[in-house]
Amino acid sequence: MLIIYIMDKINKIAVIGLGYVGLPLALLAEEKKFDVIGIDASEGRIDQLKKRISPIDDKDASVRLKKTKIKFSTDFTLVRDVDIAIICVPTPVHEDKKPDLSIVESATISTAKHLRENALLIIESTINPGVCDELLIPIIEEQTKLKVGKNLHFAHCPERINPGDQKWHVGNINRVVGANSEEALDLAYAFYSQLIDGEIKKMASLKEAEAVKIVENSFRDINIAFVNELAMSFSKLGINVVNVINGAATKPFAFMPHFPGIGVGGHCIPVDPYYLIEYAHNNGFEHRFMSLAREINENMPAYCIELVETELEKQKLGDLKGKKVTVLGLSYKPNVGDMRESPATKTIKILKEKGAEVTTFDPYFVDKSTAKSLDEALRSAEVVVLATAHKEFIDAGENIINSGAKIVMDGRNALYSQAKNINNKVYLGVGVTS
Ligand code: SAJ
């Protein structure tokens, strides 16, 4: 009954930040018959949205955008009469890997100062424990007349978007919510229960909700680091690590397969652990294990290039200076166009620092590639490095393997099964070739 009672009071929603998280959320809220406005600080993005051009690589969002009635604007004052405002802006790290909370801080203030009394402000951006209680709520109360828990409801519901996933999407992924008052928790719970066809779990505090997202993504980062370390070890032991992982995965409980590769990219996995590492450090604890996992994963591009250099020496072909190296893939994960924190970027940087002449091609970023087709990219390549396991590259595996390149460094072990009939050249994988 509570949900029905609450939901008849909630109608107008504002989503602030219209990227991979905010745009699908806004479109879902509209589909669930909420009255939605979409706010973004970027004029360019708002212009794109007004022209019904999707700023994100998300097929479902592109289709829904064509017929949406959502009002898109850069004007934060439009939140003045909404019932719920949801902040979905990026929380990246600086070059030195320290958390960059400036965007979520400014979006929160720009929103809070126009909210009506008793509105609900929800933060969906990924943040570490303590950010709500120690940063966002204090700045709201300093810079507005609102008192969180008294005349402003405040909750945190960390986003769980998996770009490119056809099965799990914003409308059916379970969520957790935390708040700093029972009423805010009930409101947020009721809202997400109405929005999402999945479990909405109430956490005991804002800090618990903040910690859930960091923990789930650090869990993934650590597991990837584990298999990356195994890959480096097994390469020396003549053991195929992917076969071993698939063997371990036959255990029907207590094992979750992850796979080695040229690195860990994206806006979540390589970023979120640093938020907890930094917060814990500032509170007297050193996350040595999480930090080591980050170090292992960050080093995978260099590891893969070292394998190439060792092979060049073995073939008495000298070093990378002046070598024509083609990097296939700019995106951080297969079959999506997203370069955020992509290992390909680091791979290209290292190759250039070593004097290689680098050609790039990614079918999702032709405008950012130096070659305009796979054939052009492979032409005159002496070494090929596959950084992203796009389907286009797997389908063209034979061409890649039988191109003129003397060495194929398969950073995603994506062509391993096709490499068996490789002739008079070297296929290097990550933990699959002795
Ligand atoms: N990667 C590996 N080995 C693996 C899995 C991934 O090297 O076994 C690499 C990928 O190549 C990529 C990076 O890690 O460069 C991240 O891959 P990802 O599949 O985790 O993709 P993301 O960044 O889109 O992660 C999202 C996350 N969702 C949210 O943060 C809300 C993450 O929590 C999900 O676990 C992940 O999707 C998922 O499960 O696919």
CSV table of C-alpha atoms and ligand atoms in Angstrom, one decimal:
chain,number,residue,atom,x,y,z
A,1,MET,CA,0.0,0.0,0.0
A,2,LEU,CA,2.9,2.3,0.9
A,3,ILE,CA,4.2,2.1,-2.7
A,4,ILE,CA,0.9,3.0,-4.2
A,5,TYR,CA,0.4,5.8,-1.7
A,6,ILE,CA,3.9,7.2,-2.4
A,7,MET,CA,3.7,6.8,-6.1
A,8,ASP,CA,0.6,8.8,-6.5
A,9,LYS,CA,2.7,11.7,-5.2
A,10,ILE,CA,5.5,11.2,-7.6
A,11,ASN,CA,5.1,12.3,-11.2
A,12,LYS,CA,7.7,14.8,-12.4
A,13,ILE,CA,11.3,13.5,-12.8
A,14,ALA,CA,14.5,15.3,-13.8
A,15,VAL,CA,17.5,13.3,-14.9
A,16,ILE,CA,20.7,15.3,-14.8
A,17,GLY,CA,23.5,13.9,-17.0
A,18,LEU,CA,22.4,12.3,-20.2
A,19,GLY,CA,25.1,9.8,-21.1
A,20,TYR,CA,25.3,6.0,-20.9
A,21,VAL,CA,23.5,6.1,-17.5
A,22,GLY,CA,21.2,9.1,-17.6
A,23,LEU,CA,19.7,8.8,-21.1
A,24,PRO,CA,18.5,5.2,-20.8
A,25,LEU,CA,17.1,6.0,-17.4
A,26,ALA,CA,15.2,9.1,-18.6
A,27,LEU,CA,13.8,7.1,-21.5
A,28,LEU,CA,12.7,4.3,-19.2
A,29,ALA,CA,11.0,6.8,-16.8
A,30,GLU,CA,9.1,8.2,-19.7
A,31,GLU,CA,8.1,4.7,-20.8
A,32,LYS,CA,6.8,4.2,-17.2
A,33,LYS,CA,4.6,7.3,-17.7
A,34,PHE,CA,6.6,9.7,-15.6
A,35,ASP,CA,6.8,13.3,-16.8
A,36,VAL,CA,10.5,13.6,-17.5
A,37,ILE,CA,12.9,16.4,-18.2
A,38,GLY,CA,16.5,15.8,-19.2
A,39,ILE,CA,19.2,18.2,-18.1
A,40,ASP,CA,22.8,18.2,-19.3
A,41,ALA,CA,25.5,20.9,-18.9
A,42,SER,CA,26.7,20.3,-22.4
A,43,GLU,CA,25.0,22.5,-25.0
A,44,GLY,CA,26.4,20.2,-27.7
A,45,ARG,CA,24.8,17.1,-26.2
A,46,ILE,CA,21.5,18.9,-25.7
A,47,ASP,CA,21.5,20.0,-29.3
A,48,GLN,CA,22.2,16.4,-30.4
A,49,LEU,CA,19.3,15.1,-28.2
A,50,LYS,CA,16.9,17.8,-29.5
A,51,LYS,CA,17.8,16.6,-33.0
A,52,ARG,CA,17.0,13.0,-31.7
A,53,ILE,CA,20.7,12.0,-32.2
A,54,SER,CA,21.9,9.6,-29.5
A,55,PRO,CA,25.2,10.7,-27.9
A,56,ILE,CA,25.8,7.1,-26.7
A,57,ASP,CA,26.3,3.8,-28.5
A,58,ASP,CA,23.0,2.2,-27.4
A,59,LYS,CA,20.7,0.8,-30.0
A,60,ASP,CA,17.6,0.8,-27.7
A,61,ALA,CA,18.2,4.4,-26.7
A,62,SER,CA,18.6,5.5,-30.3
A,63,VAL,CA,15.2,3.9,-31.2
A,64,ARG,CA,13.4,5.4,-28.2
A,65,LEU,CA,14.9,8.8,-28.7
A,66,LYS,CA,13.2,9.1,-32.1
A,67,LYS,CA,9.7,9.2,-30.5
A,68,THR,CA,10.4,10.7,-27.0
A,69,LYS,CA,8.6,13.7,-25.6
A,70,ILE,CA,11.3,14.4,-23.0
A,71,LYS,CA,12.2,18.1,-22.8
A,72,PHE,CA,16.0,18.4,-23.1
A,73,SER,CA,17.7,21.5,-21.7
A,74,THR,CA,20.8,22.9,-20.1
A,75,ASP,CA,18.6,25.0,-17.8
A,76,PHE,CA,18.9,23.6,-14.2
A,77,THR,CA,16.1,25.9,-13.0
A,78,LEU,CA,13.7,23.5,-14.7
A,79,VAL,CA,14.1,21.1,-11.8
A,80,ARG,CA,12.2,23.6,-9.6
A,81,ASP,CA,8.9,21.7,-9.6
A,82,VAL,CA,10.1,18.1,-10.0
A,83,ASP,CA,9.3,15.5,-7.4
A,84,ILE,CA,12.6,13.6,-8.0
A,85,ALA,CA,15.9,14.7,-9.5
A,86,ILE,CA,18.4,12.0,-10.3
A,87,ILE,CA,22.1,12.8,-10.8
A,88,CYS,CA,23.8,10.6,-13.4
A,89,VAL,CA,27.1,12.4,-14.2
A,90,PRO,CA,30.6,10.8,-14.6
A,91,THR,CA,32.9,10.2,-11.6
A,92,PRO,CA,36.3,9.7,-13.3
A,93,VAL,CA,39.8,9.7,-11.9
A,94,HIS,CA,42.5,12.3,-12.5
A,95,GLU,CA,45.8,11.3,-14.3
A,96,ASP,CA,47.2,10.5,-10.8
A,97,LYS,CA,44.3,8.1,-10.3
A,98,LYS,CA,42.9,10.3,-7.5
A,99,PRO,CA,39.0,10.5,-7.6
A,100,ASP,CA,37.6,13.4,-9.5
A,101,LEU,CA,34.3,14.3,-7.7
A,102,SER,CA,34.1,17.8,-9.2
A,103,ILE,CA,31.5,16.9,-11.8
A,104,VAL,CA,29.1,15.2,-9.3
A,105,GLU,CA,29.7,18.0,-6.8
A,106,SER,CA,28.8,20.8,-9.3
A,107,ALA,CA,25.8,18.9,-10.8
A,108,THR,CA,24.5,18.3,-7.2
A,109,ILE,CA,24.7,21.9,-6.3
A,110,SER,CA,23.3,23.2,-9.6
A,111,THR,CA,20.4,20.9,-9.1
A,112,ALA,CA,19.8,21.3,-5.3
A,113,LYS,CA,19.7,25.0,-5.3
A,114,HIS,CA,16.6,24.9,-7.6
A,115,LEU,CA,14.7,22.0,-6.0
A,116,ARG,CA,11.4,22.6,-4.2
A,117,GLU,CA,11.0,21.6,-0.6
A,118,ASN,CA,10.4,17.9,0.1
A,119,ALA,CA,11.7,16.9,-3.3
A,120,LEU,CA,13.8,13.7,-3.5
A,121,LEU,CA,17.4,14.0,-4.8
A,122,ILE,CA,19.0,10.7,-5.9
A,123,ILE,CA,22.6,10.3,-6.8
A,124,GLU,CA,23.2,7.4,-9.3
A,125,SER,CA,26.8,8.3,-10.1
A,126,THR,CA,29.3,5.8,-8.7
A,127,ILE,CA,30.9,7.3,-5.6
A,128,ASN,CA,32.9,5.9,-2.7
A,129,PRO,CA,31.5,5.5,0.9
A,130,GLY,CA,31.4,8.8,2.6
A,131,VAL,CA,30.9,11.1,-0.4
A,132,CYS,CA,27.2,11.6,0.4
A,133,ASP,CA,27.6,12.2,4.1
A,134,GLU,CA,30.9,14.0,4.1
A,135,LEU,CA,30.8,16.0,0.8
A,136,LEU,CA,27.4,16.2,-1.0
A,137,ILE,CA,25.0,16.7,1.9
A,138,PRO,CA,27.2,19.4,3.6
A,139,ILE,CA,27.6,21.4,0.4
A,140,ILE,CA,23.8,21.2,-0.3
A,141,GLU,CA,23.1,22.6,3.2
A,142,GLU,CA,25.9,25.2,2.9
A,143,GLN,CA,24.7,26.5,-0.5
A,144,THR,CA,20.9,26.1,-0.2
A,145,LYS,CA,18.2,26.7,2.4
A,146,LEU,CA,17.5,23.0,2.3
A,147,LYS,CA,18.1,20.7,5.3
A,148,VAL,CA,18.6,17.1,4.1
A,149,GLY,CA,16.3,14.8,6.0
A,150,LYS,CA,14.1,17.7,7.0
A,151,ASN,CA,12.9,19.5,3.8
A,152,LEU,CA,15.0,17.6,1.2
A,153,HIS,CA,14.9,13.9,0.8
A,154,PHE,CA,18.3,12.4,-0.2
A,155,ALA,CA,19.2,8.9,-1.5
A,156,HIS,CA,21.9,7.0,-3.4
A,157,CYS,CA,21.1,4.3,-5.9
A,158,PRO,CA,24.3,3.4,-7.7
A,159,GLU,CA,23.9,2.8,-11.5
A,160,ARG,CA,24.5,-0.6,-13.0
A,161,ILE,CA,24.7,-0.1,-16.7
A,162,ASN,CA,26.5,-2.7,-18.8
A,163,PRO,CA,27.0,-1.1,-22.3
A,164,GLY,CA,26.3,-3.4,-25.1
A,165,ASP,CA,24.5,-6.0,-23.0
A,166,GLN,CA,21.4,-7.2,-24.8
A,167,LYS,CA,20.0,-9.1,-21.8
A,168,TRP,CA,20.6,-6.9,-18.8
A,169,HIS,CA,19.4,-3.3,-19.3
A,170,VAL,CA,18.3,-0.4,-17.1
A,171,GLY,CA,14.8,-1.7,-17.0
A,172,ASN,CA,15.6,-5.1,-15.5
A,173,ILE,CA,18.9,-4.9,-13.5
A,174,ASN,CA,18.4,-5.3,-9.7
A,175,ARG,CA,19.4,-2.2,-7.7
A,176,VAL,CA,20.3,-1.2,-4.2
A,177,VAL,CA,19.2,2.0,-2.5
A,178,GLY,CA,20.4,3.8,0.6
A,179,ALA,CA,19.3,7.0,2.2
A,180,ASN,CA,19.7,9.1,5.3
A,181,SER,CA,16.1,8.9,6.4
A,182,GLU,CA,13.5,6.3,6.5
A,183,GLU,CA,11.1,8.5,4.5
A,184,ALA,CA,13.7,9.1,1.8
A,185,LEU,CA,14.5,5.4,1.7
A,186,ASP,CA,10.8,4.5,1.3
A,187,LEU,CA,10.4,7.1,-1.5
A,188,ALA,CA,13.5,5.9,-3.4
A,189,TYR,CA,12.5,2.3,-2.9
A,190,ALA,CA,9.0,3.0,-4.2
A,191,PHE,CA,10.2,4.9,-7.2
A,192,TYR,CA,12.7,2.3,-8.3
A,193,SER,CA,10.2,-0.5,-7.6
A,194,GLN,CA,7.9,1.2,-10.1
A,195,LEU,CA,10.6,1.8,-12.6
A,196,ILE,CA,12.5,-1.4,-12.7
A,197,ASP,CA,11.4,-5.0,-13.2
A,198,GLY,CA,13.9,-6.4,-10.7
A,199,GLU,CA,14.8,-6.6,-7.0
A,200,ILE,CA,15.3,-3.3,-5.2
A,201,LYS,CA,17.3,-3.9,-2.0
A,202,LYS,CA,17.2,-1.4,0.8
A,203,MET,CA,20.6,-0.8,2.4
A,204,ALA,CA,21.0,0.3,6.0
A,205,SER,CA,22.8,3.6,5.1
A,206,LEU,CA,24.1,5.8,2.3
A,207,LYS,CA,27.6,4.4,3.0
A,208,GLU,CA,26.5,0.8,2.5
A,209,ALA,CA,24.9,1.8,-0.9
A,210,GLU,CA,28.0,3.6,-1.9
A,211,ALA,CA,30.1,0.6,-0.9
A,212,VAL,CA,28.1,-1.9,-2.9
A,213,LYS,CA,29.0,-0.5,-6.3
A,214,ILE,CA,32.6,-0.1,-5.5
A,215,VAL,CA,32.8,-3.6,-4.1
A,216,GLU,CA,31.0,-5.3,-7.1
A,217,ASN,CA,33.4,-3.6,-9.6
A,218,SER,CA,36.5,-4.1,-7.5
A,219,PHE,CA,35.5,-7.7,-7.3
A,220,ARG,CA,35.6,-7.9,-11.1
A,221,ASP,CA,38.9,-6.0,-11.3
A,222,ILE,CA,40.6,-8.3,-8.8
A,223,ASN,CA,39.4,-11.4,-10.6
A,224,ILE,CA,40.7,-10.1,-13.9
A,225,ALA,CA,44.0,-9.3,-12.3
A,226,PHE,CA,44.1,-12.8,-10.9
A,227,VAL,CA,43.8,-14.4,-14.4
A,228,ASN,CA,46.1,-11.8,-15.9
A,229,GLU,CA,48.8,-12.9,-13.4
A,230,LEU,CA,48.0,-16.5,-14.1
A,231,ALA,CA,48.4,-15.8,-17.9
A,232,MET,CA,51.9,-14.3,-17.3
A,233,SER,CA,52.9,-17.3,-15.1
A,234,PHE,CA,51.5,-20.0,-17.3
A,235,SER,CA,53.1,-18.5,-20.4
A,236,LYS,CA,56.4,-19.5,-18.8
A,237,LEU,CA,55.1,-22.9,-17.7
A,238,GLY,CA,53.7,-23.8,-21.1
A,239,ILE,CA,50.2,-24.0,-19.8
A,240,ASN,CA,47.2,-22.6,-21.7
A,241,VAL,CA,45.5,-20.4,-19.1
A,242,VAL,CA,42.2,-20.1,-21.0
A,243,ASN,CA,41.8,-23.9,-21.2
A,244,VAL,CA,42.5,-24.1,-17.4
A,245,ILE,CA,39.9,-21.3,-16.6
A,246,ASN,CA,37.3,-23.1,-18.8
A,247,GLY,CA,38.3,-26.3,-16.9
A,248,ALA,CA,37.8,-24.6,-13.6
A,249,ALA,CA,34.5,-23.2,-14.8
A,250,THR,CA,33.1,-26.8,-15.0
A,251,LYS,CA,32.9,-26.5,-11.2
A,252,PRO,CA,29.2,-25.7,-10.8
A,253,PHE,CA,29.7,-23.6,-7.7
A,254,ALA,CA,32.1,-21.2,-6.1
A,255,PHE,CA,34.0,-20.3,-9.3
A,256,MET,CA,33.3,-17.4,-11.7
A,257,PRO,CA,35.4,-17.4,-14.9
A,258,HIS,CA,37.3,-14.2,-16.0
A,259,PHE,CA,39.7,-14.1,-18.9
A,260,PRO,CA,43.1,-12.5,-19.4
A,261,GLY,CA,43.8,-9.8,-21.9
A,262,ILE,CA,45.7,-6.7,-22.9
A,263,GLY,CA,44.0,-4.6,-20.2
A,264,VAL,CA,41.0,-3.4,-18.3
A,265,GLY,CA,39.1,-0.4,-19.7
A,266,GLY,CA,35.8,1.4,-19.3
A,267,HIS,CA,34.4,4.0,-17.0
A,268,CYS,CA,33.8,1.5,-14.1
A,269,ILE,CA,36.1,-1.4,-13.5
A,270,PRO,CA,39.5,0.4,-13.8
A,271,VAL,CA,38.2,3.5,-12.0
A,272,ASP,CA,36.0,2.5,-9.1
A,273,PRO,CA,38.6,0.7,-7.0
A,274,TYR,CA,40.7,3.9,-6.8
A,275,TYR,CA,37.7,5.6,-5.1
A,276,LEU,CA,37.8,3.1,-2.2
A,277,ILE,CA,41.6,2.9,-2.1
A,278,GLU,CA,41.8,6.7,-1.7
A,279,TYR,CA,39.1,7.0,0.9
A,280,ALA,CA,40.4,4.1,3.0
A,281,HIS,CA,43.9,5.5,2.8
A,282,ASN,CA,42.6,8.9,4.1
A,283,ASN,CA,41.1,6.9,6.9
A,284,GLY,CA,44.2,4.9,7.9
A,285,PHE,CA,43.9,1.7,5.9
A,286,GLU,CA,45.9,0.7,2.8
A,287,HIS,CA,44.2,-1.6,0.3
A,288,ARG,CA,47.4,-3.4,-0.8
A,289,PHE,CA,45.5,-6.2,-2.6
A,290,MET,CA,43.2,-3.9,-4.6
A,291,SER,CA,46.1,-1.7,-5.4
A,292,LEU,CA,48.2,-4.6,-6.7
A,293,ALA,CA,45.3,-5.8,-8.8
A,294,ARG,CA,45.1,-2.3,-10.4
A,295,GLU,CA,48.9,-2.4,-11.0
A,296,ILE,CA,48.7,-5.8,-12.7
A,297,ASN,CA,45.8,-4.7,-15.0
A,298,GLU,CA,47.3,-1.3,-15.8
A,299,ASN,CA,50.5,-3.1,-16.9
A,300,MET,CA,48.9,-5.5,-19.3
A,301,PRO,CA,49.4,-3.3,-22.4
A,302,ALA,CA,53.1,-3.1,-21.6
A,303,TYR,CA,53.3,-6.8,-21.0
A,304,CYS,CA,51.8,-7.6,-24.4
A,305,ILE,CA,54.2,-5.3,-26.2
A,306,GLU,CA,57.1,-6.9,-24.3
A,307,LEU,CA,56.0,-10.2,-25.8
A,308,VAL,CA,56.1,-8.7,-29.3
A,309,GLU,CA,59.6,-7.2,-28.6
A,310,THR,CA,60.9,-10.6,-27.4
A,311,GLU,CA,59.6,-12.3,-30.5
A,312,LEU,CA,61.1,-9.6,-32.8
A,313,GLU,CA,64.5,-10.2,-31.1
A,314,LYS,CA,64.0,-14.0,-31.4
A,315,GLN,CA,63.4,-13.5,-35.2
A,316,LYS,CA,66.4,-11.2,-35.4
A,317,LEU,CA,64.1,-8.4,-36.6
A,318,GLY,CA,65.5,-5.8,-34.2
A,319,ASP,CA,63.2,-3.7,-32.0
A,320,LEU,CA,60.0,-1.7,-32.6
A,321,LYS,CA,61.7,1.4,-33.8
A,322,GLY,CA,60.4,2.1,-37.3
A,323,LYS,CA,58.3,-1.1,-37.4
A,324,LYS,CA,54.8,-0.8,-39.0
A,325,VAL,CA,52.4,-1.9,-36.2
A,326,THR,CA,48.7,-2.1,-36.7
A,327,VAL,CA,46.4,-1.9,-33.7
A,328,LEU,CA,43.0,-3.3,-34.3
A,329,GLY,CA,40.4,-1.9,-31.9
A,330,LEU,CA,40.1,1.4,-30.0
A,331,SER,CA,37.1,0.5,-27.9
A,332,TYR,CA,37.5,-0.9,-24.4
A,333,LYS,CA,35.2,-3.8,-24.9
A,334,PRO,CA,33.8,-5.8,-27.9
A,335,ASN,CA,31.0,-4.6,-30.1
A,336,VAL,CA,30.5,-1.2,-28.5
A,337,GLY,CA,31.9,2.2,-29.5
A,338,ASP,CA,33.3,3.4,-26.1
A,339,MET,CA,37.0,4.4,-25.7
A,340,ARG,CA,36.9,5.5,-22.1
A,341,GLU,CA,40.1,4.2,-20.3
A,342,SER,CA,40.6,1.9,-23.2
A,343,PRO,CA,43.7,-0.3,-23.0
A,344,ALA,CA,44.1,0.3,-26.7
A,345,THR,CA,45.0,4.0,-26.0
A,346,LYS,CA,47.8,3.0,-23.6
A,347,THR,CA,49.0,0.3,-26.1
A,348,ILE,CA,49.2,2.9,-28.9
A,349,LYS,CA,51.0,5.3,-26.6
A,350,ILE,CA,53.7,2.7,-25.6
A,351,LEU,CA,54.2,1.6,-29.2
A,352,LYS,CA,54.7,5.2,-30.3
A,353,GLU,CA,57.1,5.8,-27.4
A,354,LYS,CA,59.1,2.9,-28.7
A,355,GLY,CA,59.3,4.4,-32.2
A,356,ALA,CA,56.8,2.2,-34.0
A,357,GLU,CA,54.8,3.5,-36.9
A,358,VAL,CA,51.3,2.9,-35.7
A,359,THR,CA,48.2,2.4,-37.8
A,360,THR,CA,44.8,2.0,-36.1
A,361,PHE,CA,41.4,0.7,-37.1
A,362,ASP,CA,38.2,0.3,-35.2
A,363,PRO,CA,34.9,-0.2,-37.1
A,364,TYR,CA,33.1,1.7,-34.3
A,365,PHE,CA,35.5,4.6,-34.6
A,366,VAL,CA,36.4,4.9,-38.3
A,367,ASP,CA,36.7,8.7,-37.8
A,368,LYS,CA,39.3,8.2,-35.1
A,369,SER,CA,41.1,5.5,-36.9
A,370,THR,CA,44.1,6.2,-39.2
A,371,ALA,CA,43.0,3.5,-41.6
A,372,LYS,CA,39.5,3.6,-43.1
A,373,SER,CA,39.1,-0.2,-43.4
A,374,LEU,CA,40.5,-3.4,-42.0
A,375,ASP,CA,42.2,-4.2,-45.4
A,376,GLU,CA,43.9,-0.8,-45.4
A,377,ALA,CA,44.9,-1.3,-41.8
A,378,LEU,CA,46.5,-4.7,-42.5
A,379,ARG,CA,48.3,-3.5,-45.7
A,380,SER,CA,52.1,-3.3,-45.0
A,381,ALA,CA,51.7,-4.2,-41.3
A,382,GLU,CA,54.7,-6.0,-39.9
A,383,VAL,CA,53.0,-6.6,-36.6
A,384,VAL,CA,49.3,-6.7,-35.7
A,385,VAL,CA,48.1,-6.1,-32.2
A,386,LEU,CA,44.4,-7.0,-31.6
A,387,ALA,CA,43.2,-4.8,-28.7
A,388,THR,CA,39.4,-5.3,-28.9
A,389,ALA,CA,37.6,-8.5,-29.8
A,390,HIS,CA,35.0,-6.9,-32.1
A,391,LYS,CA,33.0,-9.4,-34.0
A,392,GLU,CA,34.2,-7.8,-37.2
A,393,PHE,CA,37.8,-8.9,-36.4
A,394,ILE,CA,36.8,-12.4,-35.3
A,395,ASP,CA,34.9,-12.8,-38.6
A,396,ALA,CA,38.0,-11.6,-40.5
A,397,GLY,CA,40.3,-13.7,-38.4
A,398,GLU,CA,41.8,-15.6,-41.3
A,399,ASN,CA,42.6,-12.3,-43.1
A,400,ILE,CA,44.3,-10.9,-40.0
A,401,ILE,CA,46.3,-14.1,-39.4
A,402,ASN,CA,47.3,-14.5,-43.0
A,403,SER,CA,48.0,-10.8,-43.6
A,404,GLY,CA,51.6,-9.8,-44.3
A,405,ALA,CA,52.4,-9.3,-40.6
A,406,LYS,CA,55.1,-11.5,-39.2
A,407,ILE,CA,53.7,-11.4,-35.7
A,408,VAL,CA,50.0,-11.3,-34.6
A,409,MET,CA,49.7,-10.2,-30.9
A,410,ASP,CA,46.1,-11.2,-30.0
A,411,GLY,CA,45.4,-9.2,-26.9
A,412,ARG,CA,42.0,-10.8,-26.4
A,413,ASN,CA,42.8,-14.4,-27.3
A,414,ALA,CA,40.0,-13.9,-29.8
A,415,LEU,CA,41.6,-15.5,-32.8
A,416,TYR,CA,43.3,-18.4,-30.9
A,417,SER,CA,41.0,-21.1,-32.4
A,418,GLN,CA,41.7,-19.8,-35.9
A,419,ALA,CA,45.4,-19.4,-35.4
A,420,LYS,CA,46.0,-23.2,-35.4
A,421,ASN,CA,46.4,-23.2,-39.2
A,422,ILE,CA,48.7,-20.2,-39.1
A,423,ASN,CA,51.6,-20.5,-41.5
A,424,ASN,CA,55.2,-19.3,-41.1
A,425,LYS,CA,54.4,-16.5,-38.7
A,426,VAL,CA,54.0,-16.1,-35.0
A,427,TYR,CA,50.7,-15.9,-33.1
A,428,LEU,CA,51.1,-14.5,-29.6
A,429,GLY,CA,48.2,-14.7,-27.1
A,430,VAL,CA,47.8,-13.7,-23.5
A,431,GLY,CA,48.6,-16.9,-21.6
A,432,VAL,CA,47.6,-19.2,-24.4
A,433,THR,CA,50.9,-19.6,-26.3
A,434,SER,CA,54.0,-21.1,-24.6
B,1,SAJ,N1,37.8,-7.7,-19.1
B,1,SAJ,C1,38.9,-8.6,-19.1
B,1,SAJ,N2,38.6,-9.9,-18.6
B,1,SAJ,C2,37.4,-10.3,-18.2
B,1,SAJ,C3,36.3,-9.3,-18.3
B,1,SAJ,C4,36.6,-8.0,-18.7
B,1,SAJ,O1,40.0,-8.3,-19.4
B,1,SAJ,O2,37.2,-11.4,-17.9
B,1,SAJ,C5,38.1,-6.3,-19.5
B,1,SAJ,C6,37.3,-5.9,-20.7
B,1,SAJ,O3,38.0,-6.2,-21.9
B,1,SAJ,C7,37.1,-4.4,-20.5
B,1,SAJ,C8,37.1,-4.2,-19.0
B,1,SAJ,O4,37.7,-5.4,-18.5
B,1,SAJ,O5,38.3,-3.7,-21.1
B,1,SAJ,C9,35.7,-4.0,-18.4
B,1,SAJ,O6,34.9,-5.0,-19.0
B,1,SAJ,P1,33.4,-5.2,-18.4
B,1,SAJ,O7,32.9,-6.4,-19.1
B,1,SAJ,O8,33.5,-5.2,-16.9
B,1,SAJ,O9,32.7,-4.0,-19.0
B,1,SAJ,P2,32.1,-2.7,-18.3
B,1,SAJ,O10,33.2,-1.8,-17.9
B,1,SAJ,O11,31.1,-2.2,-19.2
B,1,SAJ,O12,31.5,-3.2,-16.9
B,1,SAJ,C10,30.1,-3.2,-16.7
B,1,SAJ,C11,30.1,-2.8,-15.3
B,1,SAJ,N3,28.7,-2.4,-14.9
B,1,SAJ,C12,28.6,-1.4,-14.0
B,1,SAJ,O13,29.6,-0.9,-13.5
B,1,SAJ,C13,27.3,-0.9,-13.7
B,1,SAJ,C14,30.4,-4.0,-14.4
B,1,SAJ,O14,29.9,-3.8,-13.1
B,1,SAJ,C15,29.8,-5.3,-14.9
B,1,SAJ,O15,30.3,-6.4,-14.1
B,1,SAJ,C16,30.2,-5.5,-16.4
B,1,SAJ,O16,29.6,-4.4,-17.1
B,1,SAJ,C17,29.7,-6.8,-16.9
B,1,SAJ,O17,29.4,-7.7,-16.1
B,1,SAJ,O18,29.7,-7.0,-18.1
